[in-house]
CSV table of C-alpha atoms and ligand atoms in Angstrom, one decimal:
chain,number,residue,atom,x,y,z
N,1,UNK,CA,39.6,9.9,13.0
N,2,UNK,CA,37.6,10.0,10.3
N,3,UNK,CA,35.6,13.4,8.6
N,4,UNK,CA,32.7,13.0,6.7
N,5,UNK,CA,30.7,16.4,4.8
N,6,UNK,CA,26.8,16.2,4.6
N,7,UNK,CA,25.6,18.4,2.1
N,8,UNK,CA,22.1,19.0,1.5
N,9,UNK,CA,20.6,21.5,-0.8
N,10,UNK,CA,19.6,23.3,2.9
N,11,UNK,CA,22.0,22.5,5.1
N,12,UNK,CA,25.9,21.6,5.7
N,13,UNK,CA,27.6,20.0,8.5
N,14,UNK,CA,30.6,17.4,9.1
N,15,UNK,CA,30.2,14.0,11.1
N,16,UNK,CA,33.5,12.8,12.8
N,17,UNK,CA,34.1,9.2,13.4
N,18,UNK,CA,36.9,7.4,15.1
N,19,UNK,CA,38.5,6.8,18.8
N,20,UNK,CA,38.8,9.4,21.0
N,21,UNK,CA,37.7,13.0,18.7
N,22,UNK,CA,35.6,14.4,21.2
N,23,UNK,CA,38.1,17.5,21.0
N,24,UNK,CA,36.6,18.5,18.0
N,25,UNK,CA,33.7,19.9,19.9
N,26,UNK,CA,35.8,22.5,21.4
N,27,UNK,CA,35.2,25.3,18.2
N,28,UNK,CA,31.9,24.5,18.6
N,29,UNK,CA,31.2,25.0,22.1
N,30,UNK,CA,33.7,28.5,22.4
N,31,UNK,CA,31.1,30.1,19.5
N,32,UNK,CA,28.3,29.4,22.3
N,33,UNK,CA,26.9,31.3,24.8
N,34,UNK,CA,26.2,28.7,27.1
N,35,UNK,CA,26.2,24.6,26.3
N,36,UNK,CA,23.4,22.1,27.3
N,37,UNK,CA,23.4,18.5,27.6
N,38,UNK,CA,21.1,16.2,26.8
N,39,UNK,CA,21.8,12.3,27.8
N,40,UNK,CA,20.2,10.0,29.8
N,41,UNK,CA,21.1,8.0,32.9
N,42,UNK,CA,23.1,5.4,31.7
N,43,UNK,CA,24.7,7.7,29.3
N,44,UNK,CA,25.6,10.2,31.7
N,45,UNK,CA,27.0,7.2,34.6
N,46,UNK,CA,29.6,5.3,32.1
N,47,UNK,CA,30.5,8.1,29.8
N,48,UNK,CA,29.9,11.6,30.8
N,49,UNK,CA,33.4,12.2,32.8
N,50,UNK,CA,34.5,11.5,29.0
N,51,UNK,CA,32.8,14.4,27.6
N,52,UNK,CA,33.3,16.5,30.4
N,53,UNK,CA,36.7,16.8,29.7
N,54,UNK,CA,35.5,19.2,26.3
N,55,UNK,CA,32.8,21.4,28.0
N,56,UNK,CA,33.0,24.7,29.3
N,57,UNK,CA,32.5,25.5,32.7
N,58,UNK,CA,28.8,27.1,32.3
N,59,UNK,CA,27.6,23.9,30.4
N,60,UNK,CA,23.8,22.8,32.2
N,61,UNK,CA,23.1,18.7,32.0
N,62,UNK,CA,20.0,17.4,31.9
N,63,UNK,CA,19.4,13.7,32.7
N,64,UNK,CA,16.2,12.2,31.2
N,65,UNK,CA,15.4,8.4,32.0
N,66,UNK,CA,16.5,5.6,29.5
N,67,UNK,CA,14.0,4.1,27.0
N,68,UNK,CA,11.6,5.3,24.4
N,69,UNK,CA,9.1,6.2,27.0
N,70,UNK,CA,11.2,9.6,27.3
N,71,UNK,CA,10.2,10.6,23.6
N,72,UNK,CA,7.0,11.7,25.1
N,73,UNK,CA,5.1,14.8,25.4
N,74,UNK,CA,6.0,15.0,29.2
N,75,UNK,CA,9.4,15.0,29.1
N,76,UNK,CA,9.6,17.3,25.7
N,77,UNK,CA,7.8,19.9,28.0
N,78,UNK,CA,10.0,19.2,31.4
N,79,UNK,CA,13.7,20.1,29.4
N,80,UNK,CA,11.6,22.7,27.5
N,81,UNK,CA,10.9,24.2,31.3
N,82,UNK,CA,14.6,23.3,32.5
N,83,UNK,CA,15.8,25.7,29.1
N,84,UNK,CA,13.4,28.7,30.0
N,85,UNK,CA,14.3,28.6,33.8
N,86,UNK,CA,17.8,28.3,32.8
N,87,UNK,CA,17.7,31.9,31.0
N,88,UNK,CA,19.0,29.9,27.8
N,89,UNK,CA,19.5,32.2,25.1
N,90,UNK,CA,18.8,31.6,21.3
N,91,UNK,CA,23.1,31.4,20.6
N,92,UNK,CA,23.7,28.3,22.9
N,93,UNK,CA,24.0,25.0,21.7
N,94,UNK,CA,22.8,22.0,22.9
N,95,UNK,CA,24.5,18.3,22.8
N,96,UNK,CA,22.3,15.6,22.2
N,97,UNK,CA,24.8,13.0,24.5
N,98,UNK,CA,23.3,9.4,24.0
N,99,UNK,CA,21.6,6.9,21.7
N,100,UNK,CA,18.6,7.5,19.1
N,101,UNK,CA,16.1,8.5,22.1
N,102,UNK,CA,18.4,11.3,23.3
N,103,UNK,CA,18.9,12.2,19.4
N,104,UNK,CA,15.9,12.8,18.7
N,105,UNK,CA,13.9,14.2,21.7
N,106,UNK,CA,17.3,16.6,22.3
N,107,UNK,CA,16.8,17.2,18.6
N,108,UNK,CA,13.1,18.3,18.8
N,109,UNK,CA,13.8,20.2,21.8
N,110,UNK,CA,16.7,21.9,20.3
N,111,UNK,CA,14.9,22.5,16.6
N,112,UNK,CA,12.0,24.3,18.9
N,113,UNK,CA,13.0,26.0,21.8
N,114,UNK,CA,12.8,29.6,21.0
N,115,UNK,CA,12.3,28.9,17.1
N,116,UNK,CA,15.5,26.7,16.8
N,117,UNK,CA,19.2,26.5,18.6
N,118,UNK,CA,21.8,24.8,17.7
N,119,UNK,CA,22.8,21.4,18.2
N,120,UNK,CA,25.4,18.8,18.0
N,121,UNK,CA,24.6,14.7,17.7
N,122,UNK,CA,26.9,12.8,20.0
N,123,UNK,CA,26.0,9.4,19.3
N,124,UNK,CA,26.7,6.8,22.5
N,125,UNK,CA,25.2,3.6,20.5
N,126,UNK,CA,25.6,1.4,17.2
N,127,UNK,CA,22.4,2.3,16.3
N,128,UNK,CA,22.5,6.0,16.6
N,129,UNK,CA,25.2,5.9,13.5
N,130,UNK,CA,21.9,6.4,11.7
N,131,UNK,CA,19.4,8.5,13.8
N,132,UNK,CA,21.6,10.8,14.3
N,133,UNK,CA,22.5,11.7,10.7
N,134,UNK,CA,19.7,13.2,8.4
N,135,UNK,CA,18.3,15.7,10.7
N,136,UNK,CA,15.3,13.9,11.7
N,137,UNK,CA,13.9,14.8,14.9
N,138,UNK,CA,10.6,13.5,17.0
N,139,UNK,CA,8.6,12.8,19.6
N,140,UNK,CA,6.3,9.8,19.9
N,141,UNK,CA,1.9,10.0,20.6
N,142,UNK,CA,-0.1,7.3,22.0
N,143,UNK,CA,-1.3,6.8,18.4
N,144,UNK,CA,2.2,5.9,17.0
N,145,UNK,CA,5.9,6.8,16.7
N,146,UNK,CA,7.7,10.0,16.2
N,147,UNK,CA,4.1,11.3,14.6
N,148,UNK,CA,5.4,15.0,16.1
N,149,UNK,CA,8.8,15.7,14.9
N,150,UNK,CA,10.7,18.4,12.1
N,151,UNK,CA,13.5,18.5,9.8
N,152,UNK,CA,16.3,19.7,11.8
N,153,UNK,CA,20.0,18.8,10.7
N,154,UNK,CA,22.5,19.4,13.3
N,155,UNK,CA,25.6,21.1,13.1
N,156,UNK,CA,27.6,18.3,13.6
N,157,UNK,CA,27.9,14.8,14.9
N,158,UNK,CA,30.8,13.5,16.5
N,159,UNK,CA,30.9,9.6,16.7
N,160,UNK,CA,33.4,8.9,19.4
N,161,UNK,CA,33.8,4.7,19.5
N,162,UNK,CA,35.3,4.2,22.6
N,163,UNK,CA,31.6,4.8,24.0
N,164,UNK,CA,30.1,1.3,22.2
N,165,UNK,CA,32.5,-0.7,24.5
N,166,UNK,CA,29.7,-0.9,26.7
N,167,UNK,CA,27.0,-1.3,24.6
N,168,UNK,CA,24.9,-4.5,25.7
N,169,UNK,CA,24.5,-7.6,23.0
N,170,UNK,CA,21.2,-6.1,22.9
N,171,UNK,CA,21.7,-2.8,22.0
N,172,UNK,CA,24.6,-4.8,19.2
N,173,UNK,CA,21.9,-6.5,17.4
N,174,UNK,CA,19.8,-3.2,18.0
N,175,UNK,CA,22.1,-1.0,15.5
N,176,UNK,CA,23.2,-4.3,13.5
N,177,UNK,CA,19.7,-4.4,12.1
N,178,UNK,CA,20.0,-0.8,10.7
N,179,UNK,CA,23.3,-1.7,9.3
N,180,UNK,CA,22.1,-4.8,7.4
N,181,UNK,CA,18.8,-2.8,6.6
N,182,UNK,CA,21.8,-0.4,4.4
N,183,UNK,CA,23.2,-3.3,3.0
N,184,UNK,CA,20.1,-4.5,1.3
N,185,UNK,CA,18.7,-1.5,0.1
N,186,UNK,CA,22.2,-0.3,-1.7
N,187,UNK,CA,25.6,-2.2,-0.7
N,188,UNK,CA,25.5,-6.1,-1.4
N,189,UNK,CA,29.0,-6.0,0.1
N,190,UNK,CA,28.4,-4.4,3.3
N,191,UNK,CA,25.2,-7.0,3.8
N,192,UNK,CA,27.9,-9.6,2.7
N,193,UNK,CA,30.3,-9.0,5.3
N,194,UNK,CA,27.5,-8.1,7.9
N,195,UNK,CA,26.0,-11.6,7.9
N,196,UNK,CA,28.9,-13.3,7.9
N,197,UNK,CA,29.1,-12.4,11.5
N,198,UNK,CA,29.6,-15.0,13.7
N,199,UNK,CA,29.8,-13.7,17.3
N,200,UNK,CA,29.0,-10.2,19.1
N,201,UNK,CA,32.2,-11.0,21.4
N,202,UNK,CA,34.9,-8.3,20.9
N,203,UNK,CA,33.1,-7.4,17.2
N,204,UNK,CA,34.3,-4.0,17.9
N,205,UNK,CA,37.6,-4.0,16.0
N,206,UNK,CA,39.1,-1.8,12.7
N,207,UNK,CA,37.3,-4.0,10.5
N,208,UNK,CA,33.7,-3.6,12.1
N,209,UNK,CA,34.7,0.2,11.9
N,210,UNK,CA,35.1,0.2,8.2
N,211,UNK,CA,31.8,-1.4,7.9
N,212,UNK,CA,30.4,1.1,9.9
N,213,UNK,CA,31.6,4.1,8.0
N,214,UNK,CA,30.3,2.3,5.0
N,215,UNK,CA,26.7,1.8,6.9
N,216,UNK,CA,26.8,5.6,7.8
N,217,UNK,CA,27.6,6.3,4.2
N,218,UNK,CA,24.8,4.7,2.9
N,219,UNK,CA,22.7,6.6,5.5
N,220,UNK,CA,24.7,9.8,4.6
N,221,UNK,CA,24.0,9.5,0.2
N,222,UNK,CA,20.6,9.0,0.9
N,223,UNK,CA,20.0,11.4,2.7
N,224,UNK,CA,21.7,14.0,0.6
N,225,UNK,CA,19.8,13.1,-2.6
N,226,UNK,CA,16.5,13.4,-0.7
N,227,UNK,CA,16.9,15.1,2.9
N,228,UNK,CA,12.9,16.0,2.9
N,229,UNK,CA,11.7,11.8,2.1
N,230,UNK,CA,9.9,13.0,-1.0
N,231,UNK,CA,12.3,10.1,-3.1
N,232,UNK,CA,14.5,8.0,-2.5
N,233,UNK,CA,14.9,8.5,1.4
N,234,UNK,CA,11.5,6.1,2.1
N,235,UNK,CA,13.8,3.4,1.0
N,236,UNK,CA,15.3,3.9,4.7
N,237,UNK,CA,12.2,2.9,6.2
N,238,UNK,CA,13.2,-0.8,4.7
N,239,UNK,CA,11.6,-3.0,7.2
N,240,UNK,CA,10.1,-0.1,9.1
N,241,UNK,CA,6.2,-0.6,8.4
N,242,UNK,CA,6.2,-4.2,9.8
N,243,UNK,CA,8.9,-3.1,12.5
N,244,UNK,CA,7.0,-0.6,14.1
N,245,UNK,CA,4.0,-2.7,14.8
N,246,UNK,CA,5.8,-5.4,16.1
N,247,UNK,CA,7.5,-2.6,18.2
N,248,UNK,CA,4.4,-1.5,19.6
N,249,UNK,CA,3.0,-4.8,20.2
N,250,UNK,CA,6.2,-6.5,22.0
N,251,UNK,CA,7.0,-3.7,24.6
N,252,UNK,CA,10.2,-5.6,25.3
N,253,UNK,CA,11.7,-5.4,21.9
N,254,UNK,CA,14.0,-2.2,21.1
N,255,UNK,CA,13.6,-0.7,18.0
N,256,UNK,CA,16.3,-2.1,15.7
N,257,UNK,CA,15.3,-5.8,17.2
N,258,UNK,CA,11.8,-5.3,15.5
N,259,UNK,CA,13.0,-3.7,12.3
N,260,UNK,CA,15.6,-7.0,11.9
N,261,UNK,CA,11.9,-8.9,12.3
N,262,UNK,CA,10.2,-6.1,9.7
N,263,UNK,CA,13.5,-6.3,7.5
N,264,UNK,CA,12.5,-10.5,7.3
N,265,UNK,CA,9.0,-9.5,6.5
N,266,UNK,CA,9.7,-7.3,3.7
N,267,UNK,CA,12.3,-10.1,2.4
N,268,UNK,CA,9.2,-12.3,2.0
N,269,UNK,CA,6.8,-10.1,0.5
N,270,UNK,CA,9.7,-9.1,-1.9
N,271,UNK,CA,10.8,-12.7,-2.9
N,272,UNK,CA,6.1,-13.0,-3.1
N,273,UNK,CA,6.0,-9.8,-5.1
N,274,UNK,CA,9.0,-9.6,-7.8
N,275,UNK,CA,9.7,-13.9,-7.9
N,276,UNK,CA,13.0,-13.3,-6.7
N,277,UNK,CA,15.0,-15.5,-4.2
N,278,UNK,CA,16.9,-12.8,-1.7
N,279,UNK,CA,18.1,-15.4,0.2
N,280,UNK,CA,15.9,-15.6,3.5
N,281,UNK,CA,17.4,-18.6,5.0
N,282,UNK,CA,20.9,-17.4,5.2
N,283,UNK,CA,19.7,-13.9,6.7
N,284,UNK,CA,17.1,-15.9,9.4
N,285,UNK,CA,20.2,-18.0,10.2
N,286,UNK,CA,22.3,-15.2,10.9
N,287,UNK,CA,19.2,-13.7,13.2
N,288,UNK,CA,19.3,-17.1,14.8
N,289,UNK,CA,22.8,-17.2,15.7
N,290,UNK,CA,23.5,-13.5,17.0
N,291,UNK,CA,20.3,-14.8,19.2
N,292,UNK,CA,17.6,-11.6,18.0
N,293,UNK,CA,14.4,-12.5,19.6
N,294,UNK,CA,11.4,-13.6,17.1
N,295,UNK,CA,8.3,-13.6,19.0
N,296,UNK,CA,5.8,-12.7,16.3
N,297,UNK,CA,2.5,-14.4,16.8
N,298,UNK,CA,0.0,-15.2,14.7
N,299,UNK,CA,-2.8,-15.0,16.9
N,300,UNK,CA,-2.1,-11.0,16.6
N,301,UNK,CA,-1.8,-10.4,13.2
N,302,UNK,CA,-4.9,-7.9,13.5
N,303,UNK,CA,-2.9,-6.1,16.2
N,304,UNK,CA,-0.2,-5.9,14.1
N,305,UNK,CA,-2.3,-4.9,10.8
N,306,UNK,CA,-3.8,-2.2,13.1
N,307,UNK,CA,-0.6,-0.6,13.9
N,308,UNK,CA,0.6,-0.9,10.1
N,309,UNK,CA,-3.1,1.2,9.1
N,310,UNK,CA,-1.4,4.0,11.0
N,311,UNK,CA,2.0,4.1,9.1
N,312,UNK,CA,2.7,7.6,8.0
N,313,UNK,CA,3.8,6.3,4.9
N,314,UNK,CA,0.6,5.2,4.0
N,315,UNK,CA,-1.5,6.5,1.4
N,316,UNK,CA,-5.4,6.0,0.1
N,317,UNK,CA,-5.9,3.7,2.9
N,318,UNK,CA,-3.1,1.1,1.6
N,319,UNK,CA,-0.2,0.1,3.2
N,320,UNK,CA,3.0,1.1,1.6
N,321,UNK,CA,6.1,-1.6,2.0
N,322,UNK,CA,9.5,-0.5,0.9
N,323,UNK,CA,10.5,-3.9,-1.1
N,324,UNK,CA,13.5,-5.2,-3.1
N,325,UNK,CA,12.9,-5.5,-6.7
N,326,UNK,CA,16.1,-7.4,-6.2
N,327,UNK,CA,19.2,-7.0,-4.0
N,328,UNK,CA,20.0,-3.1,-3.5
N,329,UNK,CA,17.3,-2.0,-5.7
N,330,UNK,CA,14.2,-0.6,-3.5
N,331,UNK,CA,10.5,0.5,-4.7
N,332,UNK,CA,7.5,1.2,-2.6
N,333,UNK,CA,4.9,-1.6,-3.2
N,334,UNK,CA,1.2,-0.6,-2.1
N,335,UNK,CA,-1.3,-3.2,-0.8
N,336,UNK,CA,-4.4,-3.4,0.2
N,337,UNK,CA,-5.9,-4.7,4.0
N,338,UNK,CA,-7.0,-7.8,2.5
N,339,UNK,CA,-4.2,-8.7,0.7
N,340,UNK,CA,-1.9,-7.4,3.1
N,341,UNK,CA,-3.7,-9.6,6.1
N,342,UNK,CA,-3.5,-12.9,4.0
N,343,UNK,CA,0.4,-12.8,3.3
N,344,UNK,CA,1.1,-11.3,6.8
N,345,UNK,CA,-0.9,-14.7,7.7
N,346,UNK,CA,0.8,-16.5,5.3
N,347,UNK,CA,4.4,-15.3,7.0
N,348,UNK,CA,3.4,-15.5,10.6
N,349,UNK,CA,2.5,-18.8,10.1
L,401,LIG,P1,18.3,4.4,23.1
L,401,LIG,O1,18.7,5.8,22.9
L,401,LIG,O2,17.1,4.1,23.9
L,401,LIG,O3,19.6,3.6,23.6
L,401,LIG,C1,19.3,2.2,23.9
L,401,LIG,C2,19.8,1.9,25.4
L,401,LIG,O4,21.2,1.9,25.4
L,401,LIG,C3,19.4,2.9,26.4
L,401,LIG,O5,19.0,2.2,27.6
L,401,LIG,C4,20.6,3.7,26.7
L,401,LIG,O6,20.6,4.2,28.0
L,401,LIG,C5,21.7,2.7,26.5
L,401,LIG,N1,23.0,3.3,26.0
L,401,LIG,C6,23.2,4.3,25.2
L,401,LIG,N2,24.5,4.4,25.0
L,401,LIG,C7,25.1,3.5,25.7
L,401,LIG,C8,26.5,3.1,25.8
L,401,LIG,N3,27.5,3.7,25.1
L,401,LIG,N4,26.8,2.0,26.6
L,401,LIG,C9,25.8,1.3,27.2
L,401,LIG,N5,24.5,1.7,27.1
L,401,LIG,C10,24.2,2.7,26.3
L,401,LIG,O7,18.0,3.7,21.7
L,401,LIG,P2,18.7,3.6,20.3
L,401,LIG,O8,18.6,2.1,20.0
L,401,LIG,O9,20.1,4.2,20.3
L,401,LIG,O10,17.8,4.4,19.3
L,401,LIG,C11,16.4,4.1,19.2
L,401,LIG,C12,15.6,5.3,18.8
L,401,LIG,O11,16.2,5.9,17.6
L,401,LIG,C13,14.2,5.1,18.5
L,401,LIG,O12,13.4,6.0,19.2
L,401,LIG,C14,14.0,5.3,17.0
L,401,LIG,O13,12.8,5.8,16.7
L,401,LIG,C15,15.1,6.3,16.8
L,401,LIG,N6,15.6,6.4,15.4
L,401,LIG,C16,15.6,7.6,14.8
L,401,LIG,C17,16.1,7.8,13.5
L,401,LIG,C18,16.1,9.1,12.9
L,401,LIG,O14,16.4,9.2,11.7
L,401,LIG,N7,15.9,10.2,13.6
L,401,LIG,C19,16.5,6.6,12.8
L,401,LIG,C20,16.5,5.4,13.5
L,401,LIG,C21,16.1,5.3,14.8
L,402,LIG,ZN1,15.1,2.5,12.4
């Protein structure tokens, strides 16, 4: 097992990573009055006898549904009711038990209910390596993602990785697009490695977990140099802005699918903007071969600039890009509708 320290100029808390270190809940969960988790079906039907084995005998569970449907206003307000009618008290902590969904709808609960209790990230997918690290915690509206959300670091996350054995390919690509998202913005080894890749079959060894503790890293120095996104932590939203629209638009895509489609996006407006050749073949030949879906379509390019308008990064009615200047070197790149529309064109075409 691994230990890792976050420190931020407001907050403190170790992430452990490795096989089997779910023990080191136990401190934790003895300081609490009572424990509550949060996971969701699927969570809670391969792994929860797993976790079980750490929790003390008053712990509550609360199942919510699989999917980002359950970062919604409903289901915010149905744990917030299952807490209240539970007689939970403002010293128990709460274990958000499953992917970046879980994460961060546990995490809004937990950062509200009663003015803030504690809680503990238990990540159950590739993905979550990052959502659950830098304390960012959300709901989704109608109107756009996580739009309702806080600050709230956790006191700890605990990345046990016997649960990714039974990750789908799917959910795979899903948390390798974050990882390669690191590698560009700030480790050209990492990305190195990462596109190498050749097959999702049994990619789960010690290797893979080096190069997970170095994506998490990346995540982890980031978000200590800017925890509250006024710098250099925008750069994470590499391939965001695009992402999220074709997330909204392609209802069957997850969330990392659609940033690995943003990340190509922002490759190209990079290689339009700074005259610099980042190498998009080889990275849409690795999206090729580990099969990620590419249904952008042209024809919706209005849809898509629709959903962009709406990016909370945007300022003064222009839409902000995170771009490469060149490989690991980030800056936010405004644009304008027009000019934004004709390259998106230009790309989709
Ligand atoms: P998710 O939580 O929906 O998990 C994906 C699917 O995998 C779900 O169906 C889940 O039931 C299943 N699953 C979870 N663990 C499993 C396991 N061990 N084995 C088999 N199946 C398992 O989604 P995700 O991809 O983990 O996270 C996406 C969410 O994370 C989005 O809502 C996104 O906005 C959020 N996010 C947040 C941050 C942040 O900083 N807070 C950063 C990145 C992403
Ligand atoms: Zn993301």
């Amino acid at each position: 097992m691994k230990q890792l320290q976050v420190k931020t100029s407001s907050s403190e808390y170790p992430i452990y990573i490795g096989e089997d270190c779910l023990s080191v809940l136990a401190p934790f969960l003895q300081q609490a009055t009572q424990t509550i988790v949060v996971t969701d079906q699927t969570v809670y039907d391969l792994h929860y006898q797993k976790l079980s084995h750490v929790l003390p005998e008053n712990t509550i569970t609360y199942i919510i549904t699989p999917g980002e449907s359950s970062k919604s206003f409903d289901c915010y307000h149905q744990i917030q009711t299952f807490l209240i009618e539970s007689q939970v008290d403002r010293q128990a902590c709460l274990l958000a038990f499953g992917g970046g969904v879980v994460g961060d709808l546990a995490g809004f609960v937990a950062a509200t209910y009663m003015r803030g209790i504690d809680f503990i990230q238990i990540p159950t997918t590739l993905l979550a390596h990052d959502s659950a690290i830098g304390g960012k915690v959300a709901i989704n509206h109608e109107l756009g993602k996580n739009l309702i959300g806080a600050f709230y670091p956790p006191k700890a996350v605990v990345y046990d990785l016997r649960f990714l054995r039974t990750l789908s390919e799917k959910e795979w690509r899903c948390g390798l697009a974050e990882m390669v998202k690191h590698g560009f913005i700030a480790n050209p080894s990492l990305l190195r490695q990462l596109l190498q890749i050749q097959s999702l079959d049994a990619l789960l060894d010690e290797t893979f977990a080096q190069l997970l503790i170095q994506s998490l890293m990346v995540k982890m120095e980031i978000v200590q140099m800017d925890e509250f996104e006024q710098g250099c932590r925008a750069y994470l939203n590499f391939g965001h802005t695009f992402g999220h629209a074709i997330e909204l638009d392609e209802k069957e895509l997850s969330h990392g699918e659609a940033v690995a489609i943003g990340i190509l996006f922002s490759l190209y407006l990079s290689e339009h903007i700074f005259g610099i050749d980042l190498a998009i073949g080889q990275y849409l030949t690795y999206l090729k071969r580990l099969h990620f879906p590419l249904p952008f379509n042209v024809d919706h390019a209005k849809r898509y600039l629709g959903y962009m308008m709406h990016d909370k990064k945007n300022q003064r009615k222009q839409v902000r890009f995170v771009l490469l200047n060149q490989l690991a070197k980030p800056e936010l790149v405004s644009f304008s509708i027009a000019g934004l529309e004709t390259l998106l064109k230009q790309f989709l075409s």
